[in-house]
mmCIF file of C-alpha atoms in Angstrom:
data_model
loop_
_atom_site.group_PDB
_atom_site.id
_atom_site.type_symbol
_atom_site.label_atom_id
_atom_site.label_comp_id
_atom_site.label_asym_id
_atom_site.label_seq_id
_atom_site.Cartn_x
_atom_site.Cartn_y
_atom_site.Cartn_z
ATOM 1 C CA MET A 1 27.238 42.401 -13.111
ATOM 2 C CA ALA A 2 26.338 39.041 -14.829
ATOM 3 C CA TYR A 3 29.176 36.581 -15.650
ATOM 4 C CA GLY A 4 29.658 35.477 -19.641
ATOM 5 C CA ILE A 5 29.257 31.598 -20.739
ATOM 6 C CA SER A 6 33.002 31.264 -20.471
ATOM 7 C CA PHE A 7 32.621 28.564 -17.386
ATOM 8 C CA THR A 8 30.248 26.684 -18.374
ATOM 9 C CA GLN A 9 31.746 26.229 -22.007
ATOM 10 C CA ALA A 10 35.229 25.510 -20.467
ATOM 11 C CA LEU A 11 33.157 22.820 -17.829
ATOM 12 C CA TYR A 12 32.383 21.410 -21.556
ATOM 13 C CA VAL A 13 36.297 21.170 -22.399
ATOM 14 C CA LEU A 14 37.339 19.374 -19.122
ATOM 15 C CA ILE A 15 34.636 16.569 -19.241
ATOM 16 C CA PHE A 16 35.400 16.098 -22.965
ATOM 17 C CA VAL A 17 39.044 16.137 -22.420
ATOM 18 C CA ALA A 18 38.969 14.302 -19.616
ATOM 19 C CA ASP A 19 36.910 11.452 -21.392
ATOM 20 C CA LYS A 20 39.244 11.406 -24.318
ATOM 21 C CA MET A 21 42.039 10.630 -21.593
ATOM 22 C CA ARG A 22 39.693 8.410 -19.562
ATOM 23 C CA LEU A 23 39.294 6.123 -23.251
ATOM 24 C CA ASN A 24 42.844 6.266 -24.140
ATOM 25 C CA ARG A 25 41.721 8.016 -27.403
ATOM 26 C CA PHE A 26 44.698 10.786 -27.182
ATOM 27 C CA GLU A 27 47.608 12.416 -25.167
ATOM 28 C CA MET A 28 47.114 15.392 -26.389
ATOM 29 C CA VAL A 29 43.171 15.868 -27.406
ATOM 30 C CA PRO A 30 43.506 18.123 -30.566
ATOM 31 C CA THR A 31 42.068 21.877 -30.206
ATOM 32 C CA SER A 32 40.757 21.809 -33.455
ATOM 33 C CA LEU A 33 38.485 18.341 -32.675
ATOM 34 C CA ILE A 34 37.320 20.170 -28.848
ATOM 35 C CA SER A 35 36.044 23.042 -30.825
ATOM 36 C CA GLU A 36 34.355 21.027 -33.981
ATOM 37 C CA ALA A 37 32.660 18.946 -30.845
ATOM 38 C CA LEU A 38 31.503 21.322 -28.989
ATOM 39 C CA ASN A 39 30.463 23.808 -31.335
ATOM 40 C CA LEU A 40 33.264 26.541 -29.904
ATOM 41 C CA PRO A 41 34.568 29.280 -31.995
ATOM 42 C CA ARG A 42 38.229 28.201 -32.388
ATOM 43 C CA PRO A 43 39.448 31.887 -30.651
ATOM 44 C CA SER A 44 37.268 31.481 -27.681
ATOM 45 C CA ALA A 45 39.025 27.748 -27.373
ATOM 46 C CA ALA A 46 41.765 29.087 -27.172
ATOM 47 C CA LYS A 47 41.379 31.689 -24.940
ATOM 48 C CA ILE A 48 39.520 29.131 -22.534
ATOM 49 C CA LEU A 49 42.349 26.714 -23.150
ATOM 50 C CA LYS A 50 44.933 29.797 -22.424
ATOM 51 C CA GLN A 51 43.456 30.620 -18.774
ATOM 52 C CA LEU A 52 43.302 27.380 -17.635
ATOM 53 C CA ASN A 53 46.615 26.612 -18.772
ATOM 54 C CA GLN A 54 47.524 29.208 -16.699
ATOM 55 C CA ALA A 55 45.746 28.503 -13.804
ATOM 56 C CA GLY A 56 47.411 25.231 -14.104
ATOM 57 C CA ILE A 57 44.373 23.411 -14.749
ATOM 58 C CA VAL A 58 45.842 22.195 -18.394
ATOM 59 C CA GLU A 59 48.601 21.321 -19.601
ATOM 60 C CA THR A 60 49.057 22.675 -23.972
ATOM 61 C CA ALA A 61 51.532 21.814 -26.720
ATOM 62 C CA THR A 62 51.946 23.242 -29.927
ATOM 63 C CA GLY A 63 52.724 21.108 -33.301
ATOM 64 C CA VAL A 64 51.426 18.372 -35.061
ATOM 65 C CA LYS A 65 50.810 16.105 -32.228
ATOM 66 C CA GLY A 66 50.018 18.867 -30.265
ATOM 67 C CA GLY A 67 46.998 19.483 -28.154
ATOM 68 C CA VAL A 68 45.649 19.677 -24.581
ATOM 69 C CA CYS A 69 45.933 17.251 -21.949
ATOM 70 C CA LEU A 70 44.743 17.400 -18.083
ATOM 71 C CA ALA A 71 47.632 19.140 -15.927
ATOM 72 C CA LYS A 72 45.838 16.805 -12.866
ATOM 73 C CA GLU A 73 43.842 14.113 -12.008
ATOM 74 C CA PRO A 74 39.968 15.426 -12.311
ATOM 75 C CA GLN A 75 39.370 14.909 -8.204
ATOM 76 C CA GLN A 76 42.041 17.418 -8.055
ATOM 77 C CA ILE A 77 40.376 20.068 -9.974
ATOM 78 C CA ARG A 78 37.510 21.600 -7.932
ATOM 79 C CA LEU A 79 35.291 23.737 -10.040
ATOM 80 C CA TYR A 80 35.825 26.892 -7.389
ATOM 81 C CA ASP A 81 39.676 26.066 -9.589
ATOM 82 C CA ILE A 82 38.185 26.689 -12.650
ATOM 83 C CA PHE A 83 35.295 29.272 -11.522
ATOM 84 C CA ARG A 84 38.724 31.486 -10.949
ATOM 85 C CA ALA A 85 40.653 30.624 -13.974
ATOM 86 C CA ILE A 86 37.701 32.006 -16.521
ATOM 87 C CA GLU A 87 36.457 34.669 -13.845
ATOM 88 C CA GLY A 88 39.450 36.189 -12.062
ATOM 89 C CA LYS A 89 39.421 37.657 -8.766
ATOM 90 C CA LYS A 90 36.028 39.810 -9.206
ATOM 91 C CA PRO A 91 33.654 39.790 -7.635
ATOM 92 C CA LEU A 92 30.399 38.146 -7.758
ATOM 93 C CA PHE A 93 28.403 41.339 -7.199
ATOM 94 C CA ARG A 94 28.938 45.170 -7.186
ATOM 95 C CA SER A 95 28.325 46.959 -4.554
ATOM 96 C CA ASP A 96 29.650 49.970 -4.678
ATOM 97 C CA HIS A 97 26.803 52.304 -6.159
ATOM 98 C CA PRO A 98 26.890 56.043 -4.188
ATOM 99 C CA LEU A 99 23.542 56.917 -2.599
ATOM 100 C CA ASN A 100 22.386 60.585 -2.504
ATOM 101 C CA ALA A 101 20.811 60.270 0.637
ATOM 102 C CA SER A 102 22.527 60.307 3.905
ATOM 103 C CA GLY A 103 22.013 59.923 7.298
ATOM 104 C CA MET A 104 22.295 56.548 9.260
ATOM 105 C CA ARG A 105 19.632 54.725 7.978
ATOM 106 C CA PRO A 106 20.963 54.091 4.194
ATOM 107 C CA LYS A 107 24.326 53.511 5.955
ATOM 108 C CA GLN A 108 23.132 50.910 7.196
ATOM 109 C CA VAL A 109 20.913 49.610 4.762
ATOM 110 C CA LYS A 110 24.591 49.676 2.388
ATOM 111 C CA ASP A 111 26.128 47.915 5.266
ATOM 112 C CA THR A 112 23.753 45.520 5.638
ATOM 113 C CA VAL A 113 23.228 44.415 1.365
ATOM 114 C CA ARG A 114 27.164 44.221 1.689
ATOM 115 C CA GLU A 115 27.112 41.850 3.620
ATOM 116 C CA LEU A 116 24.241 39.616 2.351
ATOM 117 C CA LEU A 117 26.339 40.190 -0.923
ATOM 118 C CA LEU A 118 29.698 38.874 0.646
ATOM 119 C CA ARG A 119 28.230 36.031 2.272
ATOM 120 C CA PHE A 120 26.099 34.760 -1.230
ATOM 121 C CA GLU A 121 29.875 34.965 -3.042
ATOM 122 C CA HIS A 122 31.738 32.490 -0.174
ATOM 123 C CA ASN A 123 28.590 30.838 -0.862
ATOM 124 C CA LEU A 124 28.911 30.209 -4.272
ATOM 125 C CA ALA A 125 32.591 29.772 -3.817
ATOM 126 C CA ARG A 126 32.031 26.914 -1.326
ATOM 127 C CA ASN A 127 29.846 25.530 -2.931
ATOM 128 C CA LEU A 128 31.922 25.357 -5.700
ATOM 129 C CA ALA A 129 34.998 24.075 -4.148
ATOM 130 C CA ASP A 130 33.336 20.991 -2.878
ATOM 131 C CA TYR A 131 33.287 19.496 -6.726
ATOM 132 C CA THR A 132 35.573 18.410 -8.804
ATOM 133 C CA LEU A 133 35.991 17.861 -12.162
ATOM 134 C CA ALA A 134 35.478 13.786 -11.703
ATOM 135 C CA ASP A 135 32.202 14.643 -9.825
ATOM 136 C CA LEU A 136 30.718 15.989 -13.179
ATOM 137 C CA VAL A 137 32.863 13.772 -14.933
ATOM 138 C CA SER A 138 31.192 10.252 -13.598
ATOM 139 C CA VAL A 139 28.009 12.435 -13.656
ATOM 140 C CA HIS A 140 28.502 12.034 -17.667
ATOM 141 C CA GLU A 141 29.299 8.575 -17.523
ATOM 142 C CA LYS A 142 26.132 7.265 -15.905
ATOM 143 C CA SER A 143 24.398 9.419 -18.395
#
């Protein structure tokens, strides 16, 4: 099962918003500017922003002075939180494939594969939790 591009797009959106806020260009970054600058279709941007808003990562406002701002400081927003906001709680790997073979060996193989895939998923979560939006923004600033 492959994840889509929404997580990557969410990272671009958050870096863009963080930059605009850091430079005091906007209190609320217009969603139209986000869509245009990042080449995101408005429905895709709206879906991503809704997910980030529901997770408490961004705040949104409608109207003439509406737009998006970060709900927290960049150093308080872990990449794991962004990932979960976009992808939900679905597992990275599925290991529930039924085998026709029976006996001890197929069961052992299936258990081993399941444990290994769970370990991969836990490692990914731990690695994502080690980085924050501030890490990405600071890398972006140096370029």
